[in-house]
CSV table of C-alpha atoms and ligand atoms in Angstrom, one decimal:
chain,number,residue,atom,x,y,z
A,1,MET,CA,-15.0,2.8,-2.2
A,2,ARG,CA,-12.2,1.9,0.2
A,3,ASN,CA,-13.1,-1.1,2.3
A,4,LYS,CA,-16.7,-1.2,1.0
A,5,ARG,CA,-18.1,-4.7,0.6
A,6,ILE,CA,-19.5,-5.4,-2.7
A,7,LEU,CA,-21.4,-8.6,-3.3
A,8,LEU,CA,-21.4,-9.1,-7.1
A,9,GLY,CA,-23.9,-11.4,-8.6
A,10,ILE,CA,-23.4,-12.8,-12.1
A,11,SER,CA,-26.2,-14.4,-14.1
A,12,GLY,CA,-25.8,-16.3,-17.4
A,13,GLY,CA,-25.6,-14.0,-20.4
A,14,ILE,CA,-22.9,-13.2,-22.9
A,15,ALA,CA,-22.2,-9.9,-21.2
A,16,ALA,CA,-20.8,-11.8,-18.2
A,17,TYR,CA,-17.3,-11.6,-19.7
A,18,LYS,CA,-17.4,-7.8,-19.0
A,19,VAL,CA,-17.7,-8.5,-15.3
A,20,ALA,CA,-13.9,-9.2,-15.3
A,21,PHE,CA,-13.4,-5.5,-16.0
A,22,LEU,CA,-16.0,-4.5,-13.4
A,23,ILE,CA,-14.3,-6.5,-10.7
A,24,ARG,CA,-11.0,-4.8,-11.6
A,25,LEU,CA,-12.6,-1.3,-11.3
A,26,PHE,CA,-14.1,-2.2,-7.9
A,27,LYS,CA,-10.8,-3.7,-6.6
A,28,LYS,CA,-8.7,-0.7,-7.9
A,29,ALA,CA,-11.0,1.6,-6.0
A,30,GLY,CA,-10.2,-0.3,-2.8
A,31,ALA,CA,-13.5,-2.3,-2.4
A,32,GLU,CA,-13.7,-5.8,-1.1
A,33,VAL,CA,-15.5,-8.0,-3.7
A,34,LYS,CA,-17.2,-11.4,-3.2
A,35,CYS,CA,-18.9,-13.0,-6.2
A,36,ILE,CA,-21.9,-15.2,-6.4
A,37,MET,CA,-22.7,-16.8,-9.8
A,38,THR,CA,-25.7,-18.7,-11.1
A,39,PRO,CA,-24.7,-22.1,-12.4
A,40,ALA,CA,-25.5,-21.0,-16.0
A,41,SER,CA,-23.1,-18.0,-15.8
A,42,SER,CA,-20.1,-20.3,-15.6
A,43,ASP,CA,-20.6,-21.1,-19.3
A,44,PHE,CA,-19.9,-17.4,-20.1
A,45,ILE,CA,-17.1,-16.6,-17.6
A,46,SER,CA,-14.9,-19.0,-15.7
A,47,PRO,CA,-15.3,-19.0,-11.9
A,48,LEU,CA,-11.5,-19.2,-11.8
A,49,VAL,CA,-11.2,-15.8,-13.5
A,50,VAL,CA,-13.8,-14.4,-11.2
A,51,SER,CA,-12.2,-15.7,-8.0
A,52,THR,CA,-8.7,-14.7,-9.1
A,53,LEU,CA,-9.7,-11.1,-9.9
A,54,SER,CA,-11.9,-10.7,-6.8
A,55,GLU,CA,-9.3,-12.5,-4.6
A,56,ASN,CA,-12.1,-14.4,-2.9
A,57,PRO,CA,-13.7,-17.9,-3.4
A,58,VAL,CA,-16.7,-17.8,-5.7
A,59,ALA,CA,-20.1,-19.0,-4.4
A,60,ILE,CA,-22.2,-21.0,-7.0
A,61,GLU,CA,-23.9,-23.9,-5.3
A,62,PHE,CA,-25.8,-24.2,-2.0
A,63,TRP,CA,-23.2,-26.8,-1.0
A,64,ASN,CA,-19.8,-27.8,-2.2
A,65,LYS,CA,-20.1,-31.4,-3.5
A,66,SER,CA,-16.4,-32.3,-2.9
A,67,THR,CA,-16.1,-31.0,0.7
A,68,GLY,CA,-19.8,-31.3,1.6
A,69,GLU,CA,-19.6,-27.8,3.0
A,70,TRP,CA,-22.7,-25.6,3.0
A,71,THR,CA,-22.6,-22.0,1.6
A,72,ASN,CA,-24.3,-19.7,4.0
A,73,HIS,CA,-26.3,-17.4,1.8
A,74,VAL,CA,-27.6,-15.4,4.8
A,75,ASP,CA,-24.0,-14.6,5.9
A,76,LEU,CA,-23.1,-13.6,2.4
A,77,ALA,CA,-26.2,-11.3,2.2
A,78,LEU,CA,-25.4,-9.7,5.6
A,79,TRP,CA,-21.8,-9.2,4.7
A,80,ALA,CA,-22.6,-7.0,1.7
A,81,ASP,CA,-22.8,-3.2,1.8
A,82,VAL,CA,-24.4,-3.4,-1.6
A,83,PHE,CA,-25.5,-6.1,-4.0
A,84,VAL,CA,-24.7,-5.6,-7.7
A,85,LEU,CA,-26.1,-8.0,-10.3
A,86,ALA,CA,-24.4,-7.8,-13.7
A,87,PRO,CA,-25.5,-9.0,-16.1
A,88,ALA,CA,-29.1,-9.5,-14.9
A,89,THR,CA,-30.7,-11.8,-17.4
A,90,ALA,CA,-34.4,-11.9,-18.2
A,91,ASN,CA,-34.7,-15.2,-16.3
A,92,THR,CA,-33.0,-14.1,-13.1
A,93,ILE,CA,-35.0,-10.8,-13.2
A,94,SER,CA,-38.2,-12.7,-13.5
A,95,LYS,CA,-37.4,-15.0,-10.6
A,96,MET,CA,-36.3,-12.1,-8.5
A,97,ALA,CA,-39.5,-10.3,-9.2
A,98,GLN,CA,-41.5,-13.3,-8.0
A,99,GLY,CA,-39.3,-14.2,-5.0
A,100,GLN,CA,-38.2,-17.5,-6.4
A,101,CYS,CA,-35.0,-19.0,-4.9
A,102,ASP,CA,-34.0,-22.1,-6.8
A,103,ASN,CA,-30.3,-21.1,-6.8
A,104,LEU,CA,-27.8,-19.6,-4.4
A,105,LEU,CA,-27.8,-16.2,-6.0
A,106,LEU,CA,-31.6,-15.9,-5.7
A,107,ALA,CA,-31.7,-17.2,-2.1
A,108,THR,CA,-29.0,-14.6,-1.2
A,109,PHE,CA,-31.0,-11.8,-2.9
A,110,LEU,CA,-34.0,-12.7,-0.7
A,111,SER,CA,-31.7,-12.5,2.4
A,112,LEU,CA,-30.3,-9.0,1.6
A,113,LYS,CA,-30.7,-6.1,4.1
A,114,THR,CA,-29.0,-3.6,1.8
A,115,GLN,CA,-29.5,-2.0,-1.6
A,116,SER,CA,-29.5,-4.0,-4.8
A,117,ILE,CA,-28.4,-2.6,-8.1
A,118,ILE,CA,-29.0,-4.6,-11.3
A,119,ALA,CA,-27.7,-4.1,-14.9
A,120,PRO,CA,-30.1,-6.0,-17.2
A,121,ALA,CA,-28.7,-7.6,-20.4
A,122,MET,CA,-30.6,-9.5,-23.0
A,123,ASP,CA,-31.7,-9.5,-26.6
A,124,LEU,CA,-33.8,-6.5,-27.7
A,125,ASP,CA,-37.1,-8.3,-28.0
A,126,MET,CA,-36.8,-9.8,-24.6
A,127,TYR,CA,-35.9,-6.4,-23.1
A,128,ALA,CA,-38.9,-4.8,-24.9
A,129,HIS,CA,-41.3,-7.6,-23.9
A,130,SER,CA,-44.2,-6.6,-21.6
A,131,THR,CA,-43.4,-9.3,-19.1
A,132,THR,CA,-39.7,-8.1,-18.7
A,133,LYS,CA,-41.0,-4.6,-18.4
A,134,ARG,CA,-43.5,-5.6,-15.8
A,135,ASN,CA,-40.8,-7.6,-13.8
A,136,LEU,CA,-38.5,-4.6,-13.9
A,137,GLU,CA,-41.3,-2.3,-12.7
A,138,GLN,CA,-41.9,-4.8,-9.9
A,139,LEU,CA,-38.3,-4.8,-8.8
A,140,LYS,CA,-38.2,-1.0,-9.0
A,141,ALA,CA,-41.2,-0.8,-6.7
A,142,ASP,CA,-39.4,-3.2,-4.4
A,143,GLY,CA,-36.6,-0.7,-4.1
A,144,VAL,CA,-34.1,-2.3,-6.5
A,145,SER,CA,-32.0,0.2,-8.6
A,146,ILE,CA,-31.9,-0.5,-12.3
A,147,ILE,CA,-29.2,0.6,-14.6
A,148,PRO,CA,-30.9,0.7,-18.0
A,149,ALA,CA,-29.6,-1.5,-20.8
A,150,GLU,CA,-27.9,0.4,-23.6
A,151,GLU,CA,-28.4,0.5,-27.3
A,152,GLY,CA,-26.0,-1.2,-29.8
A,153,PRO,CA,-25.1,-4.4,-31.5
A,154,LEU,CA,-26.3,-7.6,-29.7
A,155,ALA,CA,-25.0,-11.2,-29.6
A,156,SER,CA,-27.9,-12.2,-31.9
A,157,GLY,CA,-26.6,-9.9,-34.6
A,158,LEU,CA,-29.5,-7.5,-34.2
A,159,ILE,CA,-29.1,-3.9,-33.2
A,160,GLY,CA,-31.2,-2.4,-30.5
A,161,THR,CA,-31.6,-1.8,-26.7
A,162,GLY,CA,-30.5,-4.7,-24.5
A,163,ARG,CA,-26.7,-4.4,-24.1
A,164,MET,CA,-25.5,-4.4,-20.5
A,165,ALA,CA,-24.3,-0.9,-19.4
A,166,GLU,CA,-20.5,-0.7,-19.7
A,167,PRO,CA,-18.5,-1.6,-16.5
A,168,GLU,CA,-17.5,2.1,-16.0
A,169,ILE,CA,-21.2,3.1,-15.9
A,170,ILE,CA,-22.0,0.3,-13.4
A,171,PHE,CA,-19.0,1.4,-11.3
A,172,ASP,CA,-20.1,5.1,-11.3
A,173,PHE,CA,-23.6,4.1,-10.4
A,174,THR,CA,-22.4,2.0,-7.5
A,175,MET,CA,-20.1,4.9,-6.4
A,176,SER,CA,-23.1,7.3,-6.5
A,177,PHE,CA,-24.9,4.9,-4.2
A,178,PHE,CA,-22.1,5.0,-1.6
A,179,GLU,CA,-21.8,8.8,-2.0
A,180,SER,CA,-25.5,9.4,-1.4
A,181,LYS,CA,-25.0,7.7,2.0
A,182,GLU,CA,-22.3,10.2,3.0
A,183,PRO,CA,-23.2,12.1,6.1
A,184,LYS,CA,-24.2,15.7,5.3
A,185,VAL,CA,-21.5,17.3,7.5
A,186,LEU,CA,-21.4,20.5,5.5
A,187,GLN,CA,-25.1,21.2,5.6
A,188,GLY,CA,-25.7,24.9,6.3
A,189,LYS,CA,-22.3,25.9,5.0
A,190,ARG,CA,-21.9,28.1,1.9
A,191,VAL,CA,-18.8,27.4,0.0
A,192,LEU,CA,-17.3,29.7,-2.7
A,193,ILE,CA,-15.0,27.9,-5.1
A,194,THR,CA,-13.0,29.4,-8.0
A,195,ALA,CA,-12.0,27.0,-10.8
A,196,GLY,CA,-10.4,26.8,-14.2
A,197,PRO,CA,-8.3,29.2,-16.1
A,198,THR,CA,-9.0,32.9,-16.9
A,199,TYR,CA,-8.7,34.1,-20.5
A,200,GLU,CA,-7.4,37.6,-21.1
A,201,SER,CA,-8.6,39.1,-24.4
A,202,ILE,CA,-6.0,40.4,-26.8
A,203,ASP,CA,-8.6,41.3,-29.5
A,204,PRO,CA,-12.1,39.9,-30.3
A,205,VAL,CA,-10.7,36.6,-31.5
A,206,ARG,CA,-7.5,36.0,-29.4
A,207,PHE,CA,-6.7,35.7,-25.7
A,208,ILE,CA,-3.9,34.8,-23.3
A,209,GLY,CA,-4.8,31.7,-21.3
A,210,ASN,CA,-3.3,28.6,-19.6
A,211,HIS,CA,-3.7,24.8,-19.6
A,212,SER,CA,-5.9,24.6,-16.4
A,213,SER,CA,-8.7,22.0,-17.0
A,214,GLY,CA,-10.7,23.1,-14.0
A,215,LYS,CA,-10.9,19.5,-12.8
A,216,MET,CA,-9.6,20.1,-9.3
A,217,GLY,CA,-12.1,22.9,-8.5
A,218,TYR,CA,-15.0,21.0,-10.0
A,219,GLU,CA,-14.1,17.8,-8.0
A,220,ILE,CA,-14.0,20.0,-4.8
A,221,ALA,CA,-17.4,21.4,-5.7
A,222,GLU,CA,-18.9,17.9,-6.2
A,223,ASN,CA,-17.4,16.7,-3.0
A,224,VAL,CA,-18.8,19.5,-0.8
A,225,LEU,CA,-22.2,19.2,-2.6
A,226,ARG,CA,-22.3,15.6,-1.6
A,227,LYS,CA,-21.6,16.6,2.0
A,228,GLY,CA,-24.6,18.9,1.9
A,229,ALA,CA,-23.0,22.3,1.3
A,230,GLU,CA,-24.4,25.1,-0.8
A,231,VAL,CA,-21.9,26.0,-3.5
A,232,VAL,CA,-21.1,29.0,-5.5
A,233,LEU,CA,-18.7,27.9,-8.3
A,234,ILE,CA,-17.1,30.8,-10.1
A,235,SER,CA,-15.5,29.1,-13.1
A,236,GLY,CA,-13.3,30.3,-16.0
A,237,PRO,CA,-13.8,28.7,-19.4
A,238,THR,CA,-13.6,24.8,-19.1
A,239,LYS,CA,-15.1,21.8,-20.9
A,240,LEU,CA,-16.7,20.6,-17.6
A,241,HIS,CA,-20.3,20.4,-16.7
A,242,LEU,CA,-21.9,20.3,-13.2
A,243,SER,CA,-25.4,20.8,-12.1
A,244,HIS,CA,-27.0,20.3,-8.7
A,245,PRO,CA,-29.9,21.9,-6.9
A,246,ASN,CA,-27.5,23.4,-4.3
A,247,LEU,CA,-25.1,24.8,-6.9
A,248,LYS,CA,-24.9,28.3,-8.3
A,249,LEU,CA,-22.5,28.2,-11.2
A,250,ILE,CA,-21.2,31.6,-12.4
A,251,SER,CA,-19.2,31.4,-15.7
A,252,VAL,CA,-16.6,34.1,-16.2
A,253,PHE,CA,-14.0,34.7,-18.8
A,254,SER,CA,-11.3,37.1,-17.4
A,255,ALA,CA,-9.7,37.7,-14.0
A,256,GLU,CA,-11.5,41.0,-13.7
A,257,GLU,CA,-14.9,39.2,-14.2
A,258,MET,CA,-13.8,36.6,-11.7
A,259,LEU,CA,-12.9,39.3,-9.2
A,260,GLN,CA,-16.2,41.0,-9.6
A,261,SER,CA,-18.2,37.8,-9.0
A,262,VAL,CA,-16.0,36.9,-5.9
A,263,GLN,CA,-16.7,40.4,-4.6
A,264,GLU,CA,-20.4,39.9,-4.9
A,265,GLU,CA,-20.3,36.4,-3.3
A,266,TRP,CA,-17.6,36.2,-0.7
A,267,ASN,CA,-19.4,38.1,2.1
A,268,ALA,CA,-22.2,35.4,2.2
A,269,ALA,CA,-19.8,32.5,2.2
A,270,HIS,CA,-18.4,30.5,5.1
A,271,ILE,CA,-15.6,28.9,3.2
A,272,GLY,CA,-13.6,30.0,0.2
A,273,ILE,CA,-11.5,27.5,-1.9
A,274,PHE,CA,-9.6,29.3,-4.6
A,275,ALA,CA,-8.5,26.7,-7.1
A,276,ALA,CA,-8.6,28.9,-10.3
A,277,ALA,CA,-5.4,29.4,-12.3
A,278,VAL,CA,-5.8,33.1,-12.7
A,279,ALA,CA,-3.7,34.8,-15.4
A,280,ASP,CA,-1.3,37.1,-13.5
A,281,TYR,CA,-1.3,39.6,-16.4
A,282,ARG,CA,-3.7,40.9,-19.1
A,283,PRO,CA,-3.1,43.0,-22.2
A,284,MET,CA,-3.0,46.6,-21.3
A,285,GLU,CA,-5.1,47.7,-24.3
A,286,LYS,CA,-8.5,46.2,-25.2
A,287,VAL,CA,-8.6,46.2,-29.0
A,288,ASP,CA,-12.1,46.2,-30.6
A,289,GLN,CA,-10.9,45.1,-34.0
A,290,LYS,CA,-9.0,42.0,-34.9
A,291,ILE,CA,-5.2,42.8,-35.0
A,292,LYS,CA,-3.9,42.4,-38.5
A,293,LYS,CA,-0.5,41.0,-39.1
A,294,SER,CA,1.9,43.6,-40.3
A,295,ASP,CA,5.5,43.7,-38.9
A,296,ASP,CA,7.7,40.7,-38.2
A,297,ALA,CA,7.3,41.2,-34.5
A,298,LEU,CA,4.4,42.3,-32.3
A,299,THR,CA,4.9,43.6,-28.8
A,300,LEU,CA,2.0,43.3,-26.3
A,301,GLN,CA,2.1,45.3,-23.2
A,302,LEU,CA,0.7,43.5,-20.2
A,303,VAL,CA,-0.6,44.9,-16.9
A,304,LYS,CA,-1.0,43.0,-13.6
A,305,ASN,CA,-4.3,41.4,-12.9
A,306,PRO,CA,-5.9,41.9,-9.5
A,307,ASP,CA,-5.0,39.1,-7.0
A,308,ILE,CA,-8.5,37.8,-6.2
A,309,LEU,CA,-7.5,35.5,-3.4
A,310,HIS,CA,-5.5,38.3,-1.8
A,311,TRP,CA,-8.7,40.5,-1.9
A,312,ALA,CA,-10.7,37.8,-0.2
A,313,GLY,CA,-8.0,37.5,2.5
A,314,THR,CA,-8.2,41.2,3.3
A,315,GLN,CA,-12.0,40.9,3.7
A,316,LYS,CA,-12.0,37.6,5.7
A,317,GLU,CA,-14.1,37.6,8.9
A,318,LYS,CA,-13.5,35.4,11.9
A,319,HIS,CA,-16.2,32.9,10.9
A,320,GLN,CA,-14.8,32.4,7.4
A,321,THR,CA,-12.1,29.9,6.3
A,322,LEU,CA,-10.0,30.6,3.3
A,323,ILE,CA,-7.9,28.1,1.3
A,324,GLY,CA,-5.6,28.8,-1.6
A,325,PHE,CA,-3.6,26.7,-4.0
A,326,ALA,CA,0.1,27.1,-4.9
A,327,LEU,CA,1.6,25.5,-8.0
A,328,GLU,CA,5.3,25.8,-7.7
A,329,THR,CA,8.3,24.6,-9.7
A,330,ASN,CA,11.0,25.0,-7.0
A,331,ASP,CA,11.3,25.7,-3.3
A,332,ALA,CA,7.7,24.8,-3.1
A,333,MET,CA,7.1,24.9,0.7
A,334,ALA,CA,9.0,28.3,1.2
A,335,HIS,CA,7.0,29.9,-1.6
A,336,ALA,CA,3.7,28.4,-0.4
A,337,ALA,CA,4.4,29.6,3.2
A,338,GLN,CA,4.9,33.2,1.8
A,339,LYS,CA,1.6,33.0,-0.1
A,340,LEU,CA,-0.2,31.7,3.0
A,341,GLN,CA,0.9,34.7,5.0
A,342,LYS,CA,0.5,37.3,2.3
A,343,LYS,CA,-3.0,36.2,1.3
A,344,ASN,CA,-4.2,35.6,4.9
A,345,LEU,CA,-5.1,32.0,4.3
A,346,ASP,CA,-6.0,29.3,6.8
A,347,PHE,CA,-4.2,26.7,4.9
A,348,ILE,CA,-2.7,26.2,1.4
A,349,VAL,CA,-2.7,23.3,-1.0
A,350,VAL,CA,0.7,22.9,-2.5
A,351,ASN,CA,1.6,21.0,-5.6
A,352,THR,CA,4.8,21.1,-7.5
A,353,LEU,CA,5.6,20.3,-11.1
A,354,GLU,CA,8.6,18.5,-9.7
A,355,ASP,CA,6.2,15.6,-8.9
A,356,GLU,CA,5.2,13.5,-11.8
A,357,GLY,CA,1.4,13.4,-12.3
A,358,ALA,CA,0.8,16.6,-10.4
A,359,GLY,CA,-0.5,19.9,-11.7
A,360,PHE,CA,-2.8,21.4,-14.3
A,361,SER,CA,-4.1,19.2,-17.0
A,362,THR,CA,-3.6,15.8,-15.5
A,363,ASP,CA,-6.3,13.6,-13.9
A,364,THR,CA,-4.1,13.1,-10.8
A,365,ASN,CA,-2.4,15.3,-8.3
A,366,LYS,CA,0.0,15.1,-5.5
A,367,ILE,CA,-0.5,17.6,-2.7
A,368,THR,CA,0.9,18.8,0.6
A,369,LEU,CA,-1.3,20.8,2.9
A,370,LEU,CA,0.4,23.6,4.9
A,371,ASP,CA,-1.2,25.5,7.8
A,372,ARG,CA,-0.4,28.7,9.6
A,373,ASN,CA,1.6,26.9,12.2
A,374,ASN,CA,3.9,25.6,9.5
A,375,LYS,CA,2.5,22.1,10.0
A,376,THR,CA,2.4,20.0,6.8
A,377,GLN,CA,0.5,16.9,5.7
A,378,VAL,CA,1.8,15.1,2.7
A,379,PHE,CA,-0.4,12.9,0.5
A,380,GLU,CA,0.4,10.3,-2.1
A,381,LEU,CA,-0.3,10.7,-5.9
A,382,LYS,CA,-4.0,10.2,-6.2
A,383,THR,CA,-6.9,11.0,-8.6
A,384,LYS,CA,-8.2,14.5,-8.4
A,385,ARG,CA,-11.5,13.1,-7.0
A,386,GLU,CA,-9.5,11.5,-4.1
A,387,VAL,CA,-7.4,14.6,-3.6
A,388,ALA,CA,-10.6,16.7,-3.4
A,389,ASN,CA,-11.8,14.4,-0.6
A,390,ASP,CA,-8.5,14.6,1.3
A,391,ILE,CA,-8.7,18.5,1.2
A,392,ILE,CA,-12.3,18.5,2.3
A,393,GLU,CA,-11.8,16.0,5.1
A,394,TYR,CA,-8.8,18.1,6.4
A,395,LEU,CA,-11.0,21.2,6.1
A,396,ILE,CA,-13.8,19.6,8.2
A,397,THR,CA,-11.4,18.7,10.9
A,398,PHE,CA,-9.9,22.2,10.8
A,399,ILE,CA,-13.4,23.8,11.2
A,400,GLU,CA,-14.3,21.4,14.1
A,401,GLN,CA,-11.0,22.4,15.9
A,402,LYS,CA,-11.6,26.1,15.2
A,403,SER,CA,-15.1,26.2,16.8
B,501,CTP,N1,-4.9,33.7,-7.3
B,501,CTP,C1,-6.0,34.6,-7.4
B,501,CTP,N2,-5.8,35.7,-8.2
B,501,CTP,C2,-4.7,35.9,-8.9
B,501,CTP,C3,-3.6,35.0,-8.8
B,501,CTP,C4,-3.8,33.9,-8.0
B,501,CTP,O1,-7.0,34.4,-6.8
B,501,CTP,N3,-4.6,37.0,-9.6
B,501,CTP,C5,-5.0,32.5,-6.4
B,501,CTP,C6,-5.0,31.2,-7.1
B,501,CTP,O2,-6.4,30.7,-7.3
B,501,CTP,C7,-4.4,30.3,-6.0
B,501,CTP,C8,-3.4,31.2,-5.3
B,501,CTP,O3,-3.9,32.5,-5.6
B,501,CTP,O4,-5.3,29.8,-5.0
B,501,CTP,C9,-2.0,31.1,-5.7
B,501,CTP,O5,-1.8,31.5,-7.0
B,501,CTP,P1,-0.3,31.5,-7.7
B,501,CTP,O6,-0.5,32.1,-9.1
B,501,CTP,O7,0.3,30.2,-7.6
B,501,CTP,O8,0.5,32.5,-6.8
B,501,CTP,P2,0.8,34.0,-7.0
B,501,CTP,O9,0.5,34.6,-5.7
B,501,CTP,O10,0.2,34.6,-8.2
B,501,CTP,O11,2.4,33.9,-7.2
B,501,CTP,P3,3.3,33.5,-8.4
B,501,CTP,O12,2.5,33.4,-9.7
B,501,CTP,O13,4.4,34.5,-8.5
B,501,CTP,O14,3.8,32.1,-8.0
C-alpha cells in the first residue's frame, strides 16, 4: 500500500470510532490518507482525532466558514486511488444510490473516477429492510464494492447483522483491491514452491519435526499467483490454507514424499523456490507399532534425508531459475555462498537467527539476497508478506536480465 492514496469517507454512526484504528492500519502500511466526513459523523468521532491520525486536514463542509475557503471536492475525488466509506450509514447509502449530493462527502462520491468500497453499519432491522437491500443492490450494480456487515451485539442492545466489518477486514479488502490491479508480469510462468516443515515418522503416533510455520512459502505462493503465475505448492504439514484457480497444492508429510512430488513437477516448472524446512535426518527404521516405554533411555538411529533442492539443481535446465533459502546461526554469508554453489542455485535468500524477528515461526523476516557473482542485497526487517514481494521483485528483474 506504499504511497497509495486512500480517500476515507466517514458517515455518522456509532461504528465511526473504529475508523481511528483503520486509519492507523492504512498509515502503517505506507498509504497516504485523506478523510472526508459527513457533518453528522463528527458527533461520533472528533475531526481532530481523524486529522491527527491521517496527518491531513479533514474535509467536512463545502467551504470553511472562518477562512471563506472553498473545498474542491473534484480535486479530492481525482486525488484518490480508492474511496473507502466506513461506516456507511443507511442514510448515506440511500443518498449515494440516488445520486444526491447535499453534503461534501456525497458530492465527492459523484466526482470519483476510481473504485468505491463501502462498509455498511446500522441496526439489524435497518440492514434487513427491503429499501436498504435495494439501495445496496443499486450501488453494487453501479460498481461499488460492499463489505458485508457482520453479526453481533449492536448499539441498540439487539443482536443481529449490522455491525461494521472490523478495521482489519476493511484493510484486507482494500489491500485486495490494490493487489488485483497488479500487472500480471508472471503470466505464462509455472512456479514450483516447497513450504513448511517435513515430519519424519518414528512410529504411527510420533514424528521428528521442526517449528517451521510455512508462512514464508505460502506468502511467496500468494505473491506469484497475484502476478499471474501458475503455482505448484508442495507443502509439509502446516495450519495454513490457500486456494486459487491457478494453484496446485500438494500436501506431503515427509522429506521423501516431498522429493517424490518435486521429481514429478520440477521438469515442467520455469522457477523453483525452495522455502521448506526439510528435516535433514529421519529415523532409520519405520516401526509399524507404537513404541512402548521400557528402558530409561531410548536410542533412535537416524539416516540422512535426500537433499531435495540439490536434486533440483542437478536437473536444472538453462530456462529454469532456482532459488534456495539458508537459515544460519553464524558466518551466514560464507555458509550461504557454499550452498549456492553446491546446490547450483541462481540466488539464495539468507536469514540468520542472529537478527531479531528473523526465522521460522515469526511473522517477520530479515533477509539478504546473494547471487552467483557474490553480489548481495540487504533488506530491512519486514513482514513475511513484504519479504515475499522483495524476493519476487528481485526474481523478476533477474529473469529480465537473463533473457
Ligand atoms: N533443502 C532441501 N532438502 C533438504 C535440505 C534442505 O530441499 N534435505 C533446501 C531448503 O528448502 C533450503 C535449502 O535447501 O532452500 C537450505 O537448507 P538448509 O537446511 O539451511 O541447508 P543444508 O544444505 O541442509 O545445510 P545445513 O543444514 O548443514 O545448514
